[in-house]
Amino acid sequence: MASPAMASNALTARWAATCDGDTTVLSGLGVWPLLAVLADAGTGPAGAELRKAAGSDSAGAEPQQAGSHSVGELLATLTAAPAIHAAVGLWTHRDLPLEQTWLDALPPATHEILSGNTAEDKAHLDAWAAKHTDNLIKRLPVSLGPDTLLVLASALAVRTTWAAPFVNRRRAIEHGPWAGRPFAALTRRTGEPDQVSVIDGITRARIVGSDDIEVHLLLGAPDRPAGEVLRTGIEQVGNNAEQVWQPGQTAPGLEVTESPAIDRPTLDLTACRFTIDAAHDLFDHADLFGLAAARSAGPHFPGISPQPLTISQARQDAMATFSATGFEAAAVTGMAMRASAARRMRGGTLVSVTFDRPFGFLAVHRPTSLVLVAGWIAEPEPWPAN
């Protein structure tokens, strides 16, 4: 398998390439851990598709643990960064049998049991999403029902402040798609022109934040597709070759001139302030995420359970804010599974009785129907204080 970072970036690049120019925010990093964990347990066409989407080099049909171990490695790396909060969670129906080998390969403290109370379980999952995104996203974007057997989720939150803050300004322009509409702009002047480069015709500004975080702004020619600009920018992450600037150079949104008002190389940067959010149904790009076969009936995940499972939901909610002082973003991705139509879990009548108020009891000698003891419980026994 490719390194977790490379595999996640490749997935993000492929997803970003589908952007059609509408405002959106997405996180391939939020999806990749789930694909890697499922790829370990997958077999047949579903397993092959998931391994390809996750960047696995394994072409075999037998379940592996490489993906889960890579997820653990990735989470350890992310959580070591003060500006990042990342987590993976797994919840399963209490009656779903699970393969212990698969569970053992997951990151620690990942697995919990669904109570069976849909409202309570949804509240618990939403609270998990809020906790692991520092309340930037307050819900897990999957619904629960009586047929939900498994939920796999990831959460990611990033918060950073700029090393050099921007100034909020009103900006109005006369040409282009934003002409005639004053907007909130952010401007700053620094001595860091090396933070700007032109790569494959795309102008890139790298804005450095605290805690090893930086934000890249990317601008292509007006007629260049959004997906292509994003894909190129992602593929060029890490390409920080020094750029030598000469007066007269131009590129999308960029020009180089001489100014008698400065005595050293200087960068004037103007950006647009924004706060955006987006909701994604990953089934809209099922082939990209390796989910085409896994959403159909069949025994796709023997590495998870002997019960055949089908992915019934795959969604992501994401948000991002770019302000004068810093940047914050979050993504929560969830996948839900139900029993495959190939073999559903045995159903039956469920009778629920709750003794949560005063009640009586009898002790009966069954062979003789003799009542040995009778009693009444008026108050519950208190939980021990320590």
CSV table of N, CA, C and O in Angstrom, one decimal, residues 256-318:
chain,number,residue,atom,x,y,z
A,256,VAL,N,4.5,41.2,-11.5
A,256,VAL,CA,5.7,41.5,-10.8
A,256,VAL,C,6.1,42.9,-11.4
A,256,VAL,O,6.3,43.1,-12.6
A,257,THR,N,6.3,43.9,-10.5
A,257,THR,CA,6.8,45.2,-10.9
A,257,THR,C,7.9,45.7,-9.9
A,257,THR,O,8.2,45.0,-8.9
A,258,GLU,N,8.5,46.8,-10.3
A,258,GLU,CA,9.4,47.5,-9.4
A,258,GLU,C,8.7,48.6,-8.7
A,258,GLU,O,7.9,49.3,-9.3
A,259,SER,N,9.0,48.8,-7.4
A,259,SER,CA,8.4,49.9,-6.7
A,259,SER,C,9.5,50.7,-5.9
A,259,SER,O,10.3,50.1,-5.2
A,260,PRO,N,9.5,52.0,-6.0
A,260,PRO,CA,10.5,52.8,-5.3
A,260,PRO,C,10.2,52.9,-3.8
A,260,PRO,O,11.0,53.4,-3.0
A,261,ALA,N,9.0,52.4,-3.4
A,261,ALA,CA,8.6,52.6,-2.0
A,261,ALA,C,9.1,51.5,-1.1
A,261,ALA,O,8.8,51.5,0.1
A,262,ILE,N,9.7,50.5,-1.7
A,262,ILE,CA,10.2,49.3,-0.9
A,262,ILE,C,11.7,49.1,-1.2
A,262,ILE,O,12.2,49.5,-2.3
A,263,ASP,N,12.4,48.5,-0.2
A,263,ASP,CA,13.8,48.3,-0.4
A,263,ASP,C,14.2,46.8,-0.3
A,263,ASP,O,15.3,46.5,-0.2
A,264,ARG,N,13.2,45.9,-0.3
A,264,ARG,CA,13.4,44.5,-0.3
A,264,ARG,C,12.3,43.8,-0.9
A,264,ARG,O,11.2,44.3,-1.1
A,265,PRO,N,12.5,42.5,-1.3
A,265,PRO,CA,11.4,41.7,-1.9
A,265,PRO,C,10.2,41.7,-1.0
A,265,PRO,O,10.3,41.4,0.2
A,266,THR,N,9.0,42.0,-1.6
A,266,THR,CA,7.8,42.1,-0.8
A,266,THR,C,6.7,41.4,-1.5
A,266,THR,O,6.6,41.4,-2.7
A,267,LEU,N,5.8,40.9,-0.6
A,267,LEU,CA,4.6,40.3,-1.2
A,267,LEU,C,3.3,41.0,-0.7
A,267,LEU,O,3.2,41.1,0.6
A,268,ASP,N,2.5,41.5,-1.6
A,268,ASP,CA,1.2,42.0,-1.2
A,268,ASP,C,0.2,40.9,-1.6
A,268,ASP,O,0.1,40.5,-2.8
A,269,LEU,N,-0.6,40.5,-0.6
A,269,LEU,CA,-1.5,39.4,-0.9
A,269,LEU,C,-2.9,39.9,-0.5
A,269,LEU,O,-3.2,40.4,0.6
A,270,THR,N,-3.8,39.7,-1.4
A,270,THR,CA,-5.2,40.0,-1.2
A,270,THR,C,-6.0,38.7,-1.5
A,270,THR,O,-5.9,38.0,-2.5
A,271,ALA,N,-6.9,38.4,-0.6
A,271,ALA,CA,-7.7,37.2,-0.7
A,271,ALA,C,-9.1,37.5,-0.3
A,271,ALA,O,-9.4,38.6,0.2
A,272,CYS,N,-10.0,36.6,-0.6
A,272,CYS,CA,-11.4,36.7,-0.3
A,272,CYS,C,-11.7,36.0,1.0
A,272,CYS,O,-11.4,34.8,1.1
A,273,ARG,N,-12.4,36.7,1.9
A,273,ARG,CA,-12.8,36.0,3.2
A,273,ARG,C,-13.9,35.1,2.9
A,273,ARG,O,-14.8,35.4,2.1
A,274,PHE,N,-14.0,33.9,3.5
A,274,PHE,CA,-15.1,33.0,3.3
A,274,PHE,C,-15.4,32.1,4.5
A,274,PHE,O,-14.5,31.8,5.3
A,275,THR,N,-16.7,31.7,4.5
A,275,THR,CA,-17.1,30.6,5.4
A,275,THR,C,-18.1,29.8,4.5
A,275,THR,O,-19.1,30.3,4.0
A,276,ILE,N,-17.7,28.5,4.4
A,276,ILE,CA,-18.6,27.7,3.5
A,276,ILE,C,-18.8,26.3,4.2
A,276,ILE,O,-18.0,25.9,5.1
A,277,ASP,N,-19.8,25.6,3.8
A,277,ASP,CA,-20.1,24.3,4.2
A,277,ASP,C,-20.7,23.5,3.0
A,277,ASP,O,-21.2,24.1,2.1
A,278,ALA,N,-20.6,22.2,3.1
A,278,ALA,CA,-21.1,21.3,2.0
A,278,ALA,C,-21.4,20.0,2.6
A,278,ALA,O,-20.9,19.5,3.6
A,279,ALA,N,-22.4,19.4,1.9
A,279,ALA,CA,-22.8,18.0,2.3
A,279,ALA,C,-22.6,17.1,1.0
A,279,ALA,O,-23.1,17.5,-0.1
A,280,HIS,N,-22.0,16.0,1.1
A,280,HIS,CA,-21.7,15.1,0.0
A,280,HIS,C,-22.3,13.7,0.2
A,280,HIS,O,-22.2,13.1,1.3
A,281,ASP,N,-22.9,13.2,-0.8
A,281,ASP,CA,-23.3,11.8,-0.9
A,281,ASP,C,-22.3,11.1,-1.7
A,281,ASP,O,-22.1,11.3,-2.9
A,282,LEU,N,-21.5,10.3,-1.0
A,282,LEU,CA,-20.3,9.6,-1.7
A,282,LEU,C,-20.8,8.7,-2.8
A,282,LEU,O,-20.0,8.3,-3.7
A,283,PHE,N,-22.1,8.2,-2.7
A,283,PHE,CA,-22.6,7.4,-3.8
A,283,PHE,C,-22.7,8.1,-5.1
A,283,PHE,O,-22.8,7.5,-6.2
A,284,ASP,N,-22.7,9.5,-5.1
A,284,ASP,CA,-22.7,10.2,-6.3
A,284,ASP,C,-21.4,10.0,-7.1
A,284,ASP,O,-21.4,10.2,-8.3
A,285,HIS,N,-20.4,9.5,-6.4
A,285,HIS,CA,-19.1,9.2,-7.1
A,285,HIS,C,-18.7,7.8,-6.6
A,285,HIS,O,-17.6,7.6,-6.2
A,286,ALA,N,-19.6,6.8,-6.7
A,286,ALA,CA,-19.4,5.5,-6.1
A,286,ALA,C,-18.1,4.8,-6.8
A,286,ALA,O,-17.4,4.2,-6.0
A,287,ASP,N,-17.9,5.0,-8.0
A,287,ASP,CA,-16.8,4.4,-8.7
A,287,ASP,C,-15.5,5.0,-8.1
A,287,ASP,O,-14.5,4.3,-7.9
A,288,LEU,N,-15.4,6.3,-7.9
A,288,LEU,CA,-14.2,7.0,-7.4
A,288,LEU,C,-13.9,6.4,-6.1
A,288,LEU,O,-12.7,6.3,-5.8
A,289,PHE,N,-14.9,6.2,-5.2
A,289,PHE,CA,-14.6,5.7,-3.9
A,289,PHE,C,-14.6,4.2,-3.7
A,289,PHE,O,-14.5,3.7,-2.6
A,290,GLY,N,-14.7,3.5,-4.8
A,290,GLY,CA,-14.7,2.0,-4.7
A,290,GLY,C,-15.9,1.5,-4.0
A,290,GLY,O,-15.9,0.4,-3.4
A,291,LEU,N,-17.1,2.1,-4.2
A,291,LEU,CA,-18.3,1.7,-3.5
A,291,LEU,C,-19.4,1.1,-4.4
A,291,LEU,O,-20.4,0.8,-3.9
A,292,ALA,N,-19.1,1.0,-5.7
A,292,ALA,CA,-20.1,0.5,-6.6
A,292,ALA,C,-20.6,-0.9,-6.2
A,292,ALA,O,-21.8,-1.1,-6.1
A,293,ALA,N,-19.6,-1.8,-6.1
A,293,ALA,CA,-20.0,-3.2,-5.8
A,293,ALA,C,-20.5,-3.3,-4.3
A,293,ALA,O,-21.4,-4.1,-4.0
A,294,ALA,N,-19.8,-2.6,-3.4
A,294,ALA,CA,-20.1,-2.7,-2.0
A,294,ALA,C,-21.5,-2.3,-1.6
A,294,ALA,O,-22.0,-2.7,-0.6
A,295,ARG,N,-22.2,-1.5,-2.5
A,295,ARG,CA,-23.5,-1.1,-2.2
A,295,ARG,C,-24.6,-2.1,-2.7
A,295,ARG,O,-25.8,-1.9,-2.5
A,296,SER,N,-24.2,-3.1,-3.4
A,296,SER,CA,-25.1,-4.1,-3.9
A,296,SER,C,-25.1,-5.3,-3.0
A,296,SER,O,-24.3,-5.4,-2.1
A,297,ALA,N,-26.0,-6.2,-3.2
A,297,ALA,CA,-26.2,-7.4,-2.4
A,297,ALA,C,-25.0,-8.3,-2.6
A,297,ALA,O,-24.5,-8.5,-3.7
A,298,GLY,N,-24.6,-9.0,-1.6
A,298,GLY,CA,-23.5,-10.0,-1.7
A,298,GLY,C,-22.6,-10.1,-0.5
A,298,GLY,O,-22.6,-9.2,0.4
A,299,PRO,N,-21.9,-11.1,-0.3
A,299,PRO,CA,-21.0,-11.3,0.9
A,299,PRO,C,-19.7,-10.6,0.7
A,299,PRO,O,-18.6,-11.2,0.5
A,300,HIS,N,-19.7,-9.3,0.8
A,300,HIS,CA,-18.6,-8.4,0.4
A,300,HIS,C,-17.5,-8.4,1.5
A,300,HIS,O,-16.3,-8.1,1.2
A,301,PHE,N,-17.9,-8.5,2.8
A,301,PHE,CA,-17.0,-8.2,3.9
A,301,PHE,C,-16.8,-9.4,4.9
A,301,PHE,O,-17.2,-9.2,6.1
A,302,PRO,N,-16.4,-10.5,4.4
A,302,PRO,CA,-16.2,-11.7,5.3
A,302,PRO,C,-15.2,-11.4,6.4
A,302,PRO,O,-15.2,-12.0,7.5
A,303,GLY,N,-14.3,-10.4,6.2
A,303,GLY,CA,-13.3,-10.0,7.2
A,303,GLY,C,-13.9,-9.3,8.4
A,303,GLY,O,-13.3,-9.1,9.4
A,304,ILE,N,-15.1,-8.7,8.2
A,304,ILE,CA,-15.8,-8.0,9.3
A,304,ILE,C,-16.7,-9.0,10.0
A,304,ILE,O,-16.7,-9.0,11.3
A,305,SER,N,-17.5,-9.8,9.3
A,305,SER,CA,-18.5,-10.6,9.9
A,305,SER,C,-19.0,-11.7,9.0
A,305,SER,O,-19.0,-11.5,7.8
A,306,PRO,N,-19.3,-12.9,9.5
A,306,PRO,CA,-19.9,-13.9,8.7
A,306,PRO,C,-21.3,-13.5,8.1
A,306,PRO,O,-21.8,-14.1,7.1
A,307,GLN,N,-21.9,-12.5,8.7
A,307,GLN,CA,-23.2,-12.0,8.2
A,307,GLN,C,-22.9,-11.1,7.0
A,307,GLN,O,-22.1,-10.1,7.1
A,308,PRO,N,-23.4,-11.4,5.8
A,308,PRO,CA,-23.2,-10.6,4.6
A,308,PRO,C,-23.7,-9.2,4.9
A,308,PRO,O,-24.8,-8.9,5.4
A,309,LEU,N,-22.9,-8.2,4.5
A,309,LEU,CA,-23.2,-6.8,4.8
A,309,LEU,C,-23.1,-6.0,3.5
A,309,LEU,O,-22.3,-6.2,2.6
A,310,THR,N,-24.0,-5.0,3.4
A,310,THR,CA,-24.0,-4.0,2.3
A,310,THR,C,-23.9,-2.6,2.8
A,310,THR,O,-24.5,-2.3,3.8
A,311,ILE,N,-23.1,-1.8,2.1
A,311,ILE,CA,-23.0,-0.4,2.5
A,311,ILE,C,-24.3,0.3,2.0
A,311,ILE,O,-24.6,0.4,0.8
A,312,SER,N,-25.0,0.9,3.0
A,312,SER,CA,-26.3,1.5,2.6
A,312,SER,C,-26.2,3.0,2.6
A,312,SER,O,-27.1,3.6,1.9
A,313,GLN,N,-25.3,3.6,3.3
A,313,GLN,CA,-25.1,5.1,3.2
A,313,GLN,C,-23.6,5.4,3.3
A,313,GLN,O,-22.8,4.7,3.9
A,314,ALA,N,-23.2,6.5,2.6
A,314,ALA,CA,-21.9,7.0,2.6
A,314,ALA,C,-21.9,8.5,2.4
A,314,ALA,O,-22.2,8.9,1.3
A,315,ARG,N,-21.7,9.3,3.4
A,315,ARG,CA,-21.9,10.7,3.3
A,315,ARG,C,-20.8,11.5,4.1
A,315,ARG,O,-20.1,10.9,5.0
A,316,GLN,N,-20.6,12.7,3.7
A,316,GLN,CA,-19.7,13.6,4.4
A,316,GLN,C,-20.2,15.0,4.5
A,316,GLN,O,-20.8,15.5,3.5
A,317,ASP,N,-20.1,15.6,5.7
A,317,ASP,CA,-20.4,17.0,5.9
A,317,ASP,C,-19.0,17.7,6.1
A,317,ASP,O,-18.2,17.2,6.9
A,318,ALA,N,-18.8,18.8,5.5
A,318,ALA,CA,-17.6,19.6,5.7
A,318,ALA,C,-17.8,21.0,5.7
A,318,ALA,O,-18.8,21.6,5.2
